[in-house]
PDB file of C-alpha atoms in Angstrom:
ATOM      1  CA  LEU A   1     -19.406  29.438  -1.589  1.00 73.00           C
ATOM      2  CA  SER A   2     -21.922  28.660  -4.094  1.00 81.00           C
ATOM      3  CA  ASP A   3     -24.884  25.907  -3.997  1.00 81.00           C
ATOM      4  CA  ASP A   4     -23.333  24.917  -6.998  1.00 84.00           C
ATOM      5  CA  ARG A   5     -19.627  24.778  -6.074  1.00 83.00           C
ATOM      6  CA  GLU A   6     -20.729  23.090  -2.576  1.00 75.00           C
ATOM      7  CA  ARG A   7     -22.791  20.239  -4.701  1.00 78.00           C
ATOM      8  CA  LYS A   8     -19.863  19.859  -7.026  1.00 81.00           C
ATOM      9  CA  LEU A   9     -17.464  19.298  -4.919  1.00 77.00           C
ATOM     10  CA  ASN A  10     -19.376  16.653  -2.927  1.00 72.00           C
ATOM     11  CA  ASP A  11     -19.743  14.865  -5.995  1.00 76.00           C
ATOM     12  CA  ILE A  12     -16.092  14.467  -5.820  1.00 75.00           C
ATOM     13  CA  GLY A  13     -16.361  13.693  -2.259  1.00 67.00           C
ATOM     14  CA  PHE A  14     -14.672  16.532  -0.843  1.00 67.00           C
ATOM     15  CA  THR A  15     -14.263  16.290   2.884  1.00 62.00           C
ATOM     16  CA  TRP A  16     -15.671  19.219   4.991  1.00 61.00           C
ATOM     17  CA  LEU A  17     -13.487  19.994   8.087  1.00 54.00           C
ATOM     18  CA  GLU A  18     -15.775  21.183  10.738  1.00 49.00           C
ATOM     19  CA  ALA A  19     -14.114  23.737  12.900  1.00 46.00           C
ATOM     20  CA  GLY A  20     -11.606  22.222  15.083  1.00 47.00           C
ATOM     21  CA  THR A  21     -11.113  18.859  13.440  1.00 48.00           C
ATOM     22  CA  SER A  22      -7.604  18.439  12.430  1.00 57.00           C
ATOM     23  CA  ASN A  23      -6.521  16.511   9.483  1.00 74.00           C
ATOM     24  CA  ASP A  24      -5.420  13.785  11.626  1.00 82.00           C
ATOM     25  CA  ALA A  25      -8.718  13.115  12.639  1.00 83.00           C
ATOM     26  CA  VAL A  26     -10.135  13.065   9.157  1.00 84.00           C
ATOM     27  CA  TRP A  27      -7.329  10.218   8.229  1.00 90.00           C
ATOM     28  CA  GLU A  28      -8.147   8.561  11.237  1.00 91.00           C
ATOM     29  CA  ASP A  29     -11.998   8.864  10.297  1.00 91.00           C
ATOM     30  CA  ARG A  30     -11.642   7.286   6.841  1.00 92.00           C
ATOM     31  CA  PHE A  31      -9.047   4.811   7.825  1.00 95.00           C
ATOM     32  CA  GLU A  32     -11.688   3.267   9.947  1.00 94.00           C
ATOM     33  CA  GLN A  33     -14.019   3.583   7.197  1.00 93.00           C
ATOM     34  CA  LEU A  34     -11.973   1.694   5.185  1.00 94.00           C
ATOM     35  CA  VAL A  35     -11.294  -0.905   7.692  1.00 95.00           C
ATOM     36  CA  ALA A  36     -15.058  -1.414   7.792  1.00 94.00           C
ATOM     37  CA  TYR A  37     -15.496  -1.358   3.994  1.00 91.00           C
ATOM     38  CA  LYS A  38     -12.487  -4.099   4.074  1.00 89.00           C
ATOM     39  CA  LYS A  39     -14.556  -6.265   6.788  1.00 90.00           C
ATOM     40  CA  GLU A  40     -17.745  -6.017   4.481  1.00 89.00           C
ATOM     41  CA  HIS A  41     -15.835  -6.645   1.316  1.00 83.00           C
ATOM     42  CA  GLY A  42     -12.984  -8.781   1.880  1.00 84.00           C
ATOM     43  CA  HIS A  43     -10.294  -5.788   0.264  1.00 85.00           C
ATOM     44  CA  CYS A  44      -9.566  -2.638   0.246  1.00 86.00           C
ATOM     45  CA  ARG A  45     -10.331  -1.861  -3.249  1.00 82.00           C
ATOM     46  CA  VAL A  46     -12.797   0.775  -2.968  1.00 83.00           C
ATOM     47  CA  PRO A  47     -14.568   1.620  -6.547  1.00 78.00           C
ATOM     48  CA  THR A  48     -14.036   5.085  -7.758  1.00 73.00           C
ATOM     49  CA  ALA A  49     -18.062   5.452  -7.680  1.00 68.00           C
ATOM     50  CA  SER A  50     -18.074   4.997  -3.935  1.00 71.00           C
ATOM     51  CA  GLY A  51     -18.011   8.719  -2.951  1.00 78.00           C
ATOM     52  CA  PRO A  52     -15.717  10.295  -0.063  1.00 85.00           C
ATOM     53  CA  LEU A  53     -14.216   6.521   0.981  1.00 89.00           C
ATOM     54  CA  ALA A  54     -12.967   6.445  -2.853  1.00 86.00           C
ATOM     55  CA  ASN A  55     -11.503   9.638  -3.400  1.00 86.00           C
ATOM     56  CA  TRP A  56      -9.476   9.006   0.222  1.00 91.00           C
ATOM     57  CA  VAL A  57      -7.984   5.848  -1.035  1.00 91.00           C
ATOM     58  CA  HIS A  58      -7.298   7.368  -4.536  1.00 88.00           C
ATOM     59  CA  LYS A  59      -5.267  10.328  -3.001  1.00 89.00           C
ATOM     60  CA  ARG A  60      -3.271   7.765  -0.452  1.00 91.00           C
ATOM     61  CA  ARG A  61      -2.413   5.724  -3.271  1.00 88.00           C
ATOM     62  CA  ALA A  62      -1.112   8.836  -5.102  1.00 86.00           C
ATOM     63  CA  GLU A  63       0.943  10.087  -2.393  1.00 88.00           C
ATOM     64  CA  TYR A  64       2.288   6.702  -2.380  1.00 85.00           C
ATOM     65  CA  ARG A  65       3.433   7.057  -5.791  1.00 79.00           C
ATOM     66  CA  LYS A  66       5.068  10.070  -4.935  1.00 81.00           C
ATOM     67  CA  ASN A  67       6.954   9.258  -1.757  1.00 77.00           C
ATOM     68  CA  LEU A  68       8.537   6.283  -3.851  1.00 73.00           C
ATOM     69  CA  LEU A  69       9.601   9.346  -6.821  1.00 69.00           C
ATOM     70  CA  GLY A  70      11.099  10.991  -3.223  1.00 71.00           C
ATOM     71  CA  GLU A  71       8.727  13.778  -3.318  1.00 77.00           C
ATOM     72  CA  LYS A  72       7.172  14.506  -0.143  1.00 81.00           C
ATOM     73  CA  THR A  73       3.699  14.165   1.122  1.00 83.00           C
ATOM     74  CA  SER A  74       1.757  13.266   4.599  1.00 82.00           C
ATOM     75  CA  LEU A  75       1.911   9.925   3.923  1.00 86.00           C
ATOM     76  CA  SER A  76       4.307   8.908   6.969  1.00 87.00           C
ATOM     77  CA  GLU A  77       5.880   5.575   7.468  1.00 85.00           C
ATOM     78  CA  ASP A  78       3.870   5.113  10.181  1.00 89.00           C
ATOM     79  CA  ARG A  79       0.543   5.260   7.929  1.00 91.00           C
ATOM     80  CA  VAL A  80       1.915   3.160   5.679  1.00 89.00           C
ATOM     81  CA  ARG A  81       2.369   0.335   8.188  1.00 89.00           C
ATOM     82  CA  LYS A  82      -1.175   1.105   9.233  1.00 92.00           C
ATOM     83  CA  LEU A  83      -2.260   0.865   5.619  1.00 93.00           C
ATOM     84  CA  ASN A  84      -0.363  -2.763   4.628  1.00 88.00           C
ATOM     85  CA  GLY A  85      -1.713  -3.900   8.527  1.00 90.00           C
ATOM     86  CA  ILE A  86      -4.977  -4.168   6.893  1.00 91.00           C
ATOM     87  CA  GLY A  87      -4.020  -5.861   3.839  1.00 87.00           C
ATOM     88  CA  PHE A  88      -4.118  -1.910   1.816  1.00 88.00           C
ATOM     89  CA  THR A  89      -3.617  -2.519  -1.967  1.00 81.00           C
ATOM     90  CA  TRP A  90      -1.214  -0.099  -3.691  1.00 82.00           C
ATOM     91  CA  HIS A  91      -1.813  -0.753  -7.134  1.00 74.00           C
ATOM     92  CA  CYS A  92      -5.144  -1.405  -8.572  1.00 65.00           C
ATOM     93  CA  THR A  93      -4.299  -1.491 -12.102  1.00 51.00           C
ATOM     94  CA  GLY A  94      -5.074  -5.038 -13.012  1.00 44.00           C
ATOM     95  CA  ARG A  95      -1.671  -5.526 -14.847  1.00 39.00           C
ATOM     96  CA  ASN A  96       2.091  -5.620 -14.150  1.00 39.00           C
ATOM     97  CA  VAL A  97       3.596  -1.750 -14.004  1.00 39.00           C
ATOM     98  CA  GLU A  98       6.051  -3.041 -16.412  1.00 40.00           C
ATOM     99  CA  ALA A  99       4.645  -3.619 -19.317  1.00 40.00           C
ATOM    100  CA  GLY A 100       5.430  -6.728 -21.201  1.00 41.00           C
ATOM    101  CA  ARG A 101       7.028  -8.744 -18.858  1.00 47.00           C
ATOM    102  CA  SER A 102       5.696 -11.397 -16.789  1.00 59.00           C
ATOM    103  CA  ASN A 103       5.012 -11.453 -13.261  1.00 71.00           C
ATOM    104  CA  GLU A 104       7.178 -13.811 -12.376  1.00 78.00           C
ATOM    105  CA  ALA A 105      10.298 -12.185 -14.134  1.00 76.00           C
ATOM    106  CA  ALA A 106       9.094  -8.951 -12.424  1.00 78.00           C
ATOM    107  CA  TRP A 107       9.087 -10.665  -9.103  1.00 87.00           C
ATOM    108  CA  GLU A 108      12.803 -12.396  -9.649  1.00 87.00           C
ATOM    109  CA  ASP A 109      14.266  -8.836 -10.690  1.00 84.00           C
ATOM    110  CA  ARG A 110      13.009  -7.472  -7.587  1.00 87.00           C
ATOM    111  CA  TYR A 111      14.521 -10.389  -5.447  1.00 92.00           C
ATOM    112  CA  GLU A 112      17.800  -9.877  -7.267  1.00 90.00           C
ATOM    113  CA  GLN A 113      17.632  -6.442  -6.451  1.00 89.00           C
ATOM    114  CA  LEU A 114      17.050  -7.345  -2.912  1.00 93.00           C
ATOM    115  CA  VAL A 115      19.832 -10.027  -2.958  1.00 93.00           C
ATOM    116  CA  ALA A 116      22.363  -6.836  -4.471  1.00 91.00           C
ATOM    117  CA  TYR A 117      20.591  -4.788  -1.140  1.00 92.00           C
ATOM    118  CA  LYS A 118      21.278  -7.356   1.350  1.00 93.00           C
ATOM    119  CA  GLU A 119      24.971  -7.840   0.275  1.00 93.00           C
ATOM    120  CA  GLU A 120      25.252  -4.167   0.466  1.00 93.00           C
ATOM    121  CA  HIS A 121      23.338  -3.471   4.052  1.00 93.00           C
ATOM    122  CA  GLY A 122      23.821  -6.607   5.735  1.00 94.00           C
ATOM    123  CA  ASP A 123      19.805  -7.035   5.813  1.00 92.00           C
ATOM    124  CA  CYS A 124      16.473  -7.077   3.979  1.00 91.00           C
ATOM    125  CA  ARG A 125      15.281  -4.542   5.834  1.00 90.00           C
ATOM    126  CA  VAL A 126      14.457  -1.955   2.837  1.00 89.00           C
ATOM    127  CA  PRO A 127      12.985   1.148   4.030  1.00 86.00           C
ATOM    128  CA  THR A 128       9.089   0.830   2.652  1.00 80.00           C
ATOM    129  CA  LEU A 129       9.470   4.560   1.226  1.00 77.00           C
ATOM    130  CA  SER A 130      12.856   4.289  -0.215  1.00 77.00           C
ATOM    131  CA  GLY A 131      11.913   3.540  -4.121  1.00 78.00           C
ATOM    132  CA  PRO A 132      10.191   0.393  -6.007  1.00 81.00           C
ATOM    133  CA  LEU A 133      12.251  -1.948  -3.806  1.00 86.00           C
ATOM    134  CA  GLY A 134      11.054  -0.934  -0.726  1.00 87.00           C
ATOM    135  CA  ALA A 135       7.432  -0.778  -2.121  1.00 84.00           C
ATOM    136  CA  TRP A 136       8.140  -4.381  -3.239  1.00 88.00           C
ATOM    137  CA  VAL A 137       9.426  -5.735  -0.017  1.00 90.00           C
ATOM    138  CA  SER A 138       6.809  -4.035   1.797  1.00 86.00           C
ATOM    139  CA  LEU A 139       4.244  -5.939  -0.758  1.00 87.00           C
ATOM    140  CA  GLN A 140       6.109  -9.301   0.330  1.00 92.00           C
ATOM    141  CA  ARG A 141       5.335  -8.951   3.733  1.00 90.00           C
ATOM    142  CA  VAL A 142       1.528  -8.013   3.027  1.00 86.00           C
ATOM    143  CA  GLU A 143       1.648 -11.249   0.702  1.00 89.00           C
ATOM    144  CA  TYR A 144       2.945 -13.144   3.510  1.00 92.00           C
ATOM    145  CA  GLN A 145       0.169 -11.915   6.188  1.00 89.00           C
ATOM    146  CA  LYS A 146      -2.637 -12.836   3.369  1.00 89.00           C
ATOM    147  CA  ARG A 147      -0.979 -16.218   3.107  1.00 91.00           C
ATOM    148  CA  LEU A 148      -1.267 -16.611   7.101  1.00 92.00           C
ATOM    149  CA  ARG A 149      -4.798 -15.474   7.347  1.00 90.00           C
ATOM    150  CA  GLY A 150      -5.410 -18.273   4.935  1.00 91.00           C
ATOM    151  CA  GLU A 151      -6.353 -15.448   2.223  1.00 87.00           C
ATOM    152  CA  LYS A 152      -5.623 -15.484  -1.761  1.00 86.00           C
ATOM    153  CA  SER A 153      -1.613 -14.338  -1.892  1.00 86.00           C
ATOM    154  CA  HIS A 154       0.905 -14.123  -4.551  1.00 87.00           C
ATOM    155  CA  LEU A 155       3.680 -15.301  -2.311  1.00 91.00           C
ATOM    156  CA  THR A 156       3.924 -19.088  -3.366  1.00 92.00           C
ATOM    157  CA  ASP A 157       5.977 -21.599  -1.418  1.00 94.00           C
ATOM    158  CA  LYS A 158       8.960 -21.269  -3.708  1.00 94.00           C
ATOM    159  CA  ARG A 159       8.757 -17.163  -3.695  1.00 94.00           C
ATOM    160  CA  GLU A 160       8.674 -17.516   0.292  1.00 95.00           C
ATOM    161  CA  ARG A 161      11.061 -20.498   0.663  1.00 96.00           C
ATOM    162  CA  LYS A 162      13.556 -18.190  -1.730  1.00 96.00           C
ATOM    163  CA  LEU A 163      13.070 -15.020   0.792  1.00 96.00           C
ATOM    164  CA  ASN A 164      13.618 -17.186   3.933  1.00 96.00           C
ATOM    165  CA  ASP A 165      16.957 -18.619   2.132  1.00 96.00           C
ATOM    166  CA  LEU A 166      17.975 -15.147   1.926  1.00 95.00           C
ATOM    167  CA  GLY A 167      17.305 -14.124   5.624  1.00 94.00           C
ATOM    168  CA  PHE A 168      14.101 -12.359   4.920  1.00 94.00           C
ATOM    169  CA  THR A 169      12.391 -10.234   8.160  1.00 89.00           C
ATOM    170  CA  TRP A 170       8.595 -10.652   7.415  1.00 90.00           C
ATOM    171  CA  GLN A 171       8.002  -8.047  10.383  1.00 83.00           C
ATOM    172  CA  CYS A 172       9.872  -5.114  10.537  1.00 69.00           C
ATOM    173  CA  ILE A 173       9.627  -2.513  12.725  1.00 59.00           C
ATOM    174  CA  PHE A 174      12.064   0.258  11.811  1.00 50.00           C
TER     175      PHE A 174
END
């Protein structure tokens, strides 16, 4: 490997594995770095220019999107739960994914999908990686945890009441 190629890989945040280091160990190391970043900055939105941690965070989001599309990735349910547990932000575009729609309208659409899910399955425990509804349900739990910690949250009193009235499960272990 030439010095130039090594420099280019370092510039994009390439993770070099030492002999005998597992991918799980690297994942846990980056996760701990993200926990420290959140402790310092109050969020998990690592700027792109922040080097290897930003690259790792970007890859987690990409894997999550692939999982939602049904593609196989190394992002397990357990890792999704760990990231959700620290308030990981899966979407950082700053705009609603459904262009031209208000956040309230998009929220109500997903709520109606959850109502239909409950009618079919008898509960609101949508698997996180089962598609857009699973991602939305997971996000509601993250927003609820933010409220409990007194942090800014998009889960309003009205939304929380609606979900409670539906029998929403705020802490779910599959």
